PDB file of C-alpha atoms in Angstrom:
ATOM      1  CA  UNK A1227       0.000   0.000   0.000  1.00 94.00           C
ATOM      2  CA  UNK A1228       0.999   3.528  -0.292  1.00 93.00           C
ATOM      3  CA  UNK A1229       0.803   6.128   2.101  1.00 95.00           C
ATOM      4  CA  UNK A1230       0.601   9.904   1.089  1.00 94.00           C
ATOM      5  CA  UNK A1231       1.733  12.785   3.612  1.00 96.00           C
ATOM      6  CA  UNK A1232       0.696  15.443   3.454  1.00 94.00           C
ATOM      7  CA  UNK A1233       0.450  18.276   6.821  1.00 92.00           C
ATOM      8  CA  UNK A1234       1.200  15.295   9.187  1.00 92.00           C
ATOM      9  CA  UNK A1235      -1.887  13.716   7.969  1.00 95.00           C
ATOM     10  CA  UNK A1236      -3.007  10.823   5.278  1.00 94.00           C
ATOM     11  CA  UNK A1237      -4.384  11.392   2.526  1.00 93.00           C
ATOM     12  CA  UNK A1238      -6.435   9.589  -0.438  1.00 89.00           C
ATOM     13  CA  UNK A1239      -3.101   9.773  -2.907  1.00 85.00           C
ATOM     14  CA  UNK A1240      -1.090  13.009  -5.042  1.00 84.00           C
ATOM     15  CA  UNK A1241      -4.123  14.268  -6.629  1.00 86.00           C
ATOM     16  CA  UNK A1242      -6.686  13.708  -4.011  1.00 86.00           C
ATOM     17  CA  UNK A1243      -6.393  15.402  -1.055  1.00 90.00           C
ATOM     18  CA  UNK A1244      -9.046  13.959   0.818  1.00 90.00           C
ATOM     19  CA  UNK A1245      -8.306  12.674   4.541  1.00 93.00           C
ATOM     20  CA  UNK A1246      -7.971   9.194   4.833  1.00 91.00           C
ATOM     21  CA  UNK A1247      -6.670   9.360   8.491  1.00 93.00           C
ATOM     22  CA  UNK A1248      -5.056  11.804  10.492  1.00 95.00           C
ATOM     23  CA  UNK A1249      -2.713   9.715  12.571  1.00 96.00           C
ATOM     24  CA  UNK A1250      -0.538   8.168   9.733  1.00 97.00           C
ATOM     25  CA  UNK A1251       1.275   5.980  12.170  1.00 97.00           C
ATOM     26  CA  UNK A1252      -2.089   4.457  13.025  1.00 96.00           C
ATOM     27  CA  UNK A1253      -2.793   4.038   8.941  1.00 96.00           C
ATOM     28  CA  UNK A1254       1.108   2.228   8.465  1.00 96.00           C
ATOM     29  CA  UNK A1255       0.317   0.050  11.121  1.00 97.00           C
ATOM     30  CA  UNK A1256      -3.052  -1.161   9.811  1.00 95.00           C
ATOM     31  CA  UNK A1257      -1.369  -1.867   6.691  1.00 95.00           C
ATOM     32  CA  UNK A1258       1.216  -3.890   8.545  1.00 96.00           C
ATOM     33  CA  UNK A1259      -1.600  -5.840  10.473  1.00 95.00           C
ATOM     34  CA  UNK A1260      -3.634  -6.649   7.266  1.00 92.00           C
ATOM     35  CA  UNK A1261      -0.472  -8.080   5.546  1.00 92.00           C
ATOM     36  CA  UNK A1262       1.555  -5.689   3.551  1.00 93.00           C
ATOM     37  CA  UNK A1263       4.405  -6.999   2.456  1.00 94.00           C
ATOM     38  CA  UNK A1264       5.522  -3.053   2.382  1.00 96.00           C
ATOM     39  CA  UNK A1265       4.648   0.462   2.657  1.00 97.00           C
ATOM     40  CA  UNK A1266       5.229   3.156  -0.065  1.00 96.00           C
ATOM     41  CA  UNK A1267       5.418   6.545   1.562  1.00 96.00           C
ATOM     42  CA  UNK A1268       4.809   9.653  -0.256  1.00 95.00           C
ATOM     43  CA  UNK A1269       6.351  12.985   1.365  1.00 95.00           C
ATOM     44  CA  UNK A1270       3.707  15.779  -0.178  1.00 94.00           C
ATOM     45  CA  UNK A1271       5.266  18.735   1.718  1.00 90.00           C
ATOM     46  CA  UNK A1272       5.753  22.134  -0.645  1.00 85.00           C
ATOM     47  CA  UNK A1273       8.236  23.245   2.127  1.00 84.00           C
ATOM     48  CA  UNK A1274      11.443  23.524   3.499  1.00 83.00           C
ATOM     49  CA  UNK A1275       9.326  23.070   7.355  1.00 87.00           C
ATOM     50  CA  UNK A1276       6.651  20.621   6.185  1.00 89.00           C
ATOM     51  CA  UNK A1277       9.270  18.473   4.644  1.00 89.00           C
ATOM     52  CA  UNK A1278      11.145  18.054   7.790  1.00 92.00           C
ATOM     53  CA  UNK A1279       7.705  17.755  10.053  1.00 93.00           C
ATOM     54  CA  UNK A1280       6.901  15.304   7.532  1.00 95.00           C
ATOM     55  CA  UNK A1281      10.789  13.216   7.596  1.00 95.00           C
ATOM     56  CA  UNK A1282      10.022  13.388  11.756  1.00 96.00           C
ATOM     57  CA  UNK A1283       6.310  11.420  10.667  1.00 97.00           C
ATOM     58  CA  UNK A1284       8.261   9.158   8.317  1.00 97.00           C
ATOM     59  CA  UNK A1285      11.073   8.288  11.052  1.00 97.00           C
ATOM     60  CA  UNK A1286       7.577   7.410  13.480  1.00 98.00           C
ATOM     61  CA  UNK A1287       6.078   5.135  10.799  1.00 98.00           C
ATOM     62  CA  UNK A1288       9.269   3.351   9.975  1.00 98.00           C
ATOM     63  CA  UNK A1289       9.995   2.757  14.178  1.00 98.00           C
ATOM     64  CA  UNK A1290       6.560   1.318  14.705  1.00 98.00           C
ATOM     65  CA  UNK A1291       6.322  -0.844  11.792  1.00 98.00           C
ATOM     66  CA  UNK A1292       8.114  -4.272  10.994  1.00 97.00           C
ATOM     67  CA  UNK A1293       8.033  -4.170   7.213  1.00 97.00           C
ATOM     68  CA  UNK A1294      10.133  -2.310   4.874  1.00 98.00           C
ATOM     69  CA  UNK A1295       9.370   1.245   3.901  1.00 98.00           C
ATOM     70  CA  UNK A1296      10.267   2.903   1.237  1.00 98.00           C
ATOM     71  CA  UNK A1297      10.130   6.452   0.696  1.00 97.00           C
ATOM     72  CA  UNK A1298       9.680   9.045  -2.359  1.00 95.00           C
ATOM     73  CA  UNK A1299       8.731  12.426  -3.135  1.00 90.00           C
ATOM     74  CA  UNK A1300      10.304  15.418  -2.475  1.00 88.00           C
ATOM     75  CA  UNK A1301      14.292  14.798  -3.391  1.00 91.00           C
ATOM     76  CA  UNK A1302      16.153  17.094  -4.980  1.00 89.00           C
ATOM     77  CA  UNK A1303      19.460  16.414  -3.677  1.00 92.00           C
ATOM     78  CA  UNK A1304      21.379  13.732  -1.896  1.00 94.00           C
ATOM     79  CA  UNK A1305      20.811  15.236   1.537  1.00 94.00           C
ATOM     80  CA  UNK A1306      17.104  14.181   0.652  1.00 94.00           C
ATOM     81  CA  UNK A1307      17.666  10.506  -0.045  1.00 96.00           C
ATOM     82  CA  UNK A1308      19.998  10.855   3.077  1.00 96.00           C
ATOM     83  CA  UNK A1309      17.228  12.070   5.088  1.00 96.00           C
ATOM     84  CA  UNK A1310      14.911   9.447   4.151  1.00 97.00           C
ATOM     85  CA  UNK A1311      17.145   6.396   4.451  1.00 98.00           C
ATOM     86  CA  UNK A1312      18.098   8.149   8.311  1.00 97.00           C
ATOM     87  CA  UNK A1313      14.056   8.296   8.637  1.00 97.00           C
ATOM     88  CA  UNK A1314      14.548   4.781   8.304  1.00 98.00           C
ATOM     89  CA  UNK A1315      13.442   3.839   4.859  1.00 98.00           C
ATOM     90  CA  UNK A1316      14.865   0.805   3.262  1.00 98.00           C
ATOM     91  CA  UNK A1317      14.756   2.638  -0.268  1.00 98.00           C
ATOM     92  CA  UNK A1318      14.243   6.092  -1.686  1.00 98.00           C
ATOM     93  CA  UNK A1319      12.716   6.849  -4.813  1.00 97.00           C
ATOM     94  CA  UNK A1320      14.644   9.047  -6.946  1.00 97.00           C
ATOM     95  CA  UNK A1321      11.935  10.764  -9.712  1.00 96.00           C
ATOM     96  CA  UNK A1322      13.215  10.499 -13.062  1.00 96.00           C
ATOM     97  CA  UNK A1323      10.653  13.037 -14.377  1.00 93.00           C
ATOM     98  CA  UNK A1324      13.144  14.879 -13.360  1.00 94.00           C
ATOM     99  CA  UNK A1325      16.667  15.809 -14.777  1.00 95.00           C
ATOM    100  CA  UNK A1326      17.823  16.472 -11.732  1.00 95.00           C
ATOM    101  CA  UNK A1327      17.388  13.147  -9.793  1.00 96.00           C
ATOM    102  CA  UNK A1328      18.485  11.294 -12.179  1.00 96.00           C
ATOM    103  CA  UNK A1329      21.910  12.955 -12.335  1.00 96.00           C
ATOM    104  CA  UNK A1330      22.735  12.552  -8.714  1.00 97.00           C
ATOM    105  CA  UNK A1331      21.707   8.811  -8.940  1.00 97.00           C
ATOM    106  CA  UNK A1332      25.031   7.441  -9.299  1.00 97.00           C
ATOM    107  CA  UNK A1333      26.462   9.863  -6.341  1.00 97.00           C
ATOM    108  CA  UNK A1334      23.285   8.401  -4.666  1.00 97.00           C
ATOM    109  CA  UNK A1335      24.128   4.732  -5.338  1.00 98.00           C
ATOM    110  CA  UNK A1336      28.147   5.104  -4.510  1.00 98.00           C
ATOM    111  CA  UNK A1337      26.593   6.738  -0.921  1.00 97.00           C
ATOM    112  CA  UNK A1338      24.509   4.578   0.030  1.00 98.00           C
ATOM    113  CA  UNK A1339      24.686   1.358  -1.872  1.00 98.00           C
ATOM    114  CA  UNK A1340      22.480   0.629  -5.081  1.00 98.00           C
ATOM    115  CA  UNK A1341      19.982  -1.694  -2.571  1.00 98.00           C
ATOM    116  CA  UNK A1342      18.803   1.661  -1.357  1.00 98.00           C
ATOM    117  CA  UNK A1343      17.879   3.434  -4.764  1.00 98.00           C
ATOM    118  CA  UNK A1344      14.396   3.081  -6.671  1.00 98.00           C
ATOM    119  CA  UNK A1345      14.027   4.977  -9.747  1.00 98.00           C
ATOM    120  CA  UNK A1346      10.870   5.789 -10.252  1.00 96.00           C
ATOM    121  CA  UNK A1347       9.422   6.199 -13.981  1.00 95.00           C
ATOM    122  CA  UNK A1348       6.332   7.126 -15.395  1.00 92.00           C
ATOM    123  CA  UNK A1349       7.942   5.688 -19.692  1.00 91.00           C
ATOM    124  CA  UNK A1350       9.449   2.923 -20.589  1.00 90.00           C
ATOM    125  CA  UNK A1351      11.490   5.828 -22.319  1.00 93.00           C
ATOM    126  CA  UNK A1352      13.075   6.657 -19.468  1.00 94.00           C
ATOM    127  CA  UNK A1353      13.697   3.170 -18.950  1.00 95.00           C
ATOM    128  CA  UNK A1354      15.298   2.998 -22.154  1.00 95.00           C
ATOM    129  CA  UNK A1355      17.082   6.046 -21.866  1.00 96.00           C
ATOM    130  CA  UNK A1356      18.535   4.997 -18.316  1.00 97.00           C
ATOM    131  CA  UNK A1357      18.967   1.833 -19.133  1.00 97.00           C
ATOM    132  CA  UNK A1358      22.470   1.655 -17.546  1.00 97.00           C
ATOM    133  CA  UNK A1359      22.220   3.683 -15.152  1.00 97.00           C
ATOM    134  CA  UNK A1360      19.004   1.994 -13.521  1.00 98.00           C
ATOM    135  CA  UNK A1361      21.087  -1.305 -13.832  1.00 98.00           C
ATOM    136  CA  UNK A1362      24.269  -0.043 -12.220  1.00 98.00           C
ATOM    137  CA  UNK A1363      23.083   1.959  -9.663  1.00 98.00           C
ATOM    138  CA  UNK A1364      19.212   0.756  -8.668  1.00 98.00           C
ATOM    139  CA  UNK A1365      17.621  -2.098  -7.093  1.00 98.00           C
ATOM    140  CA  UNK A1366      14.257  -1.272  -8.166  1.00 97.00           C
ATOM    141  CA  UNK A1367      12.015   0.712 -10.475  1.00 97.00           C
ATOM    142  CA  UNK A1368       8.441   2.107  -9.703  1.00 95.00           C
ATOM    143  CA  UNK A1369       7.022   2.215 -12.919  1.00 94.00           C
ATOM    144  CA  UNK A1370       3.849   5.185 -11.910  1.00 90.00           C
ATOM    145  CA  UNK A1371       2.229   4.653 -14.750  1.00 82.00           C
ATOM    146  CA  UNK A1372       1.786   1.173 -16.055  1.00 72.00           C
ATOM    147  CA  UNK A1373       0.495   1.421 -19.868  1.00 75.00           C
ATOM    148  CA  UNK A1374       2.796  -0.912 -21.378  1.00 84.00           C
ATOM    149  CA  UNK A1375       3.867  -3.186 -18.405  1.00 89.00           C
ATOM    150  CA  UNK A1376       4.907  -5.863 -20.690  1.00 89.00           C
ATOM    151  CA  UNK A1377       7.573  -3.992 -22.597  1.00 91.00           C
ATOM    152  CA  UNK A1378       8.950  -2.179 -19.469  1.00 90.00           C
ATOM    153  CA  UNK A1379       9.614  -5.617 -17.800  1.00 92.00           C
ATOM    154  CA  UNK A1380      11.296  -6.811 -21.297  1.00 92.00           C
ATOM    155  CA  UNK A1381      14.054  -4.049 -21.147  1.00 93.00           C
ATOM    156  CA  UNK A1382      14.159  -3.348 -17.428  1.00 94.00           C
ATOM    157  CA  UNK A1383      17.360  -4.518 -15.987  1.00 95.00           C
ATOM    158  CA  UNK A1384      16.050  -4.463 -12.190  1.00 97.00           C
ATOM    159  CA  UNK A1385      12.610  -5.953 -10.876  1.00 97.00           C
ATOM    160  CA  UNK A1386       9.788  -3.463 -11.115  1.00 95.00           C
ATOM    161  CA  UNK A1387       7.727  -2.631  -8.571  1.00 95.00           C
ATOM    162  CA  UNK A1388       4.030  -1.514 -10.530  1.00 93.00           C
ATOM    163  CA  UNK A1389       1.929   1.647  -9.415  1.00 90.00           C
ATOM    164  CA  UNK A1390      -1.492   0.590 -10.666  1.00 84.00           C
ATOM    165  CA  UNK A1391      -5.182   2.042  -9.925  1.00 81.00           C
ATOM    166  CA  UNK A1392      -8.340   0.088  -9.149  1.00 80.00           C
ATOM    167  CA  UNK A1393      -7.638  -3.325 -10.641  1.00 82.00           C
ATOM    168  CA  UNK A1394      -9.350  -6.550 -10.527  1.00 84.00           C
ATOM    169  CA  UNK A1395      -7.883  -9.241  -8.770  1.00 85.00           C
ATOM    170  CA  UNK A1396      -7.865 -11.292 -11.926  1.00 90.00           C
ATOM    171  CA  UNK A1397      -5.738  -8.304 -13.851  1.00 88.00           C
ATOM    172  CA  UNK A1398      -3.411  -7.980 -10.468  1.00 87.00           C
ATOM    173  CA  UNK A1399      -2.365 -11.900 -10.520  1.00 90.00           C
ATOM    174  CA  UNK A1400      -1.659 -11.618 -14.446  1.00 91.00           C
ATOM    175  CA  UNK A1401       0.514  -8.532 -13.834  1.00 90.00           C
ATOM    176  CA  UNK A1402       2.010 -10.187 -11.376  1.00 92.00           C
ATOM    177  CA  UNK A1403       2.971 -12.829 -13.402  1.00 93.00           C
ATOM    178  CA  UNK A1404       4.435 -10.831 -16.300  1.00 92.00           C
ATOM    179  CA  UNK A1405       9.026 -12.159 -14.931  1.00 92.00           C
ATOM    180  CA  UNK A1406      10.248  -9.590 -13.273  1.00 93.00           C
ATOM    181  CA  UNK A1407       7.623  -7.647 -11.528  1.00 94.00           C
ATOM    182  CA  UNK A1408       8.216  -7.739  -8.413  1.00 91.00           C
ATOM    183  CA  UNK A1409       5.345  -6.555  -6.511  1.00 93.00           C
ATOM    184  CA  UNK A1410       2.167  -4.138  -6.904  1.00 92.00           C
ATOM    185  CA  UNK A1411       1.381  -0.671  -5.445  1.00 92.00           C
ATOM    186  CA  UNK A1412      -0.792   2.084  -5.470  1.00 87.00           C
ATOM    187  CA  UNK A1413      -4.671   2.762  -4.862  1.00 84.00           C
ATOM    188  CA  UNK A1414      -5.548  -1.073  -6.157  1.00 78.00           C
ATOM    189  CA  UNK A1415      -3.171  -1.918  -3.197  1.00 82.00           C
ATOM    190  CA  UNK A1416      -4.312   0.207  -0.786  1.00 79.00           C
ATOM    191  CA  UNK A1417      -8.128   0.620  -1.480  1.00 66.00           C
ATOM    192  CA  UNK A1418      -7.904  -3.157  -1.033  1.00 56.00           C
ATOM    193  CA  UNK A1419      -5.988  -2.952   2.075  1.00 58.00           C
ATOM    194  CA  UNK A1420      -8.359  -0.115   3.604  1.00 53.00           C
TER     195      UNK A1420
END
């Protein structure tokens, strides 16, 4: 499941601001007790103060919970990644929307080890494009928006981790059978977990 911060609160995911639950700790934990296997967190703050009120939630949510976390939004240096793998987050997402993330993801990798890195990717383009990079220096991608799952596992050189919406169950297990997918996330994952 993921889990989207936003003013020390939870809510519905990056376009939907709706409260889900105001004690996000309480939210991770449900997740944990209803058998994630993991928790995606989602750092939503627009400031230099909400981001570190929200890294103090993250470091809360990662102490109470016994499954890996791994967080994302909000990096736009290697202090950030630094800050979320401190939180205690077994991975940080580095967004390679933009340029910027991607060119500190070998500095990244080298830092911290290559375990620690997701790239997160919304094209197999910038699969393609990063090919080598991603490879090198990442242990997983989030693929955010699946349209051609298929080919993005075919030229992936690291087990993907898919960001899907509302799926049926039947179209999650065939996903999940498509080698090297790793695992599913997003709002089919957590509306189901909810």
């Amino acid at each position: 499941p993921c889990l989207y911060l936003l003013n020390g609160t939870a809510v519905k995911n990056l376009e939907d601001w709706t409260l889900v639950d105001a004690d996000p700790v309480h939210l991770a934990k449900f997740y944990e007790e209803n058998n994630a296997d993991a928790l995606m967190i989602y750092d939503m703050s627009d400031s230099d103060e909400s981001h570190e009120r929200a890294l103090d939630m993250i470091k809360d949510i990662c102490e109470a919970l016994d499954i890996p976390v791994y967080g994302a939004g909000n990096v736009k240096r290697m202090e950030d990644i630094k800050k979320l793998l401190y939180a205690g987050c077994n991975k940080a997402a580095l967004n390679y929307s933009k340029e910027g993330n991607i060119e500190i993801t070998e500095e990244v990798s080298k830092k911290f080890g290559a375990d620690k890195i997701i790239a997160c990717v919304s094209s197999n383009e910038e699969v393609e494009i990063n090919k080598e990079l991603i490879k090198e220096y990442c242990s997983l991608v989030l693929m955010v928006k699946p349209l051609k799952v298929h080919e993005t596992a075919n030229i992936c050189p690291v087990p993907i981790l898919v960001s899907v919406p509302e799926l049926t169950l039947d179209k999650m297990i065939q996903v999940l059978q498509i080698e090297n997918i790793y695992g599913i996330s997003g709002e089919a994952v957590t509306k189901n977990a909810a």
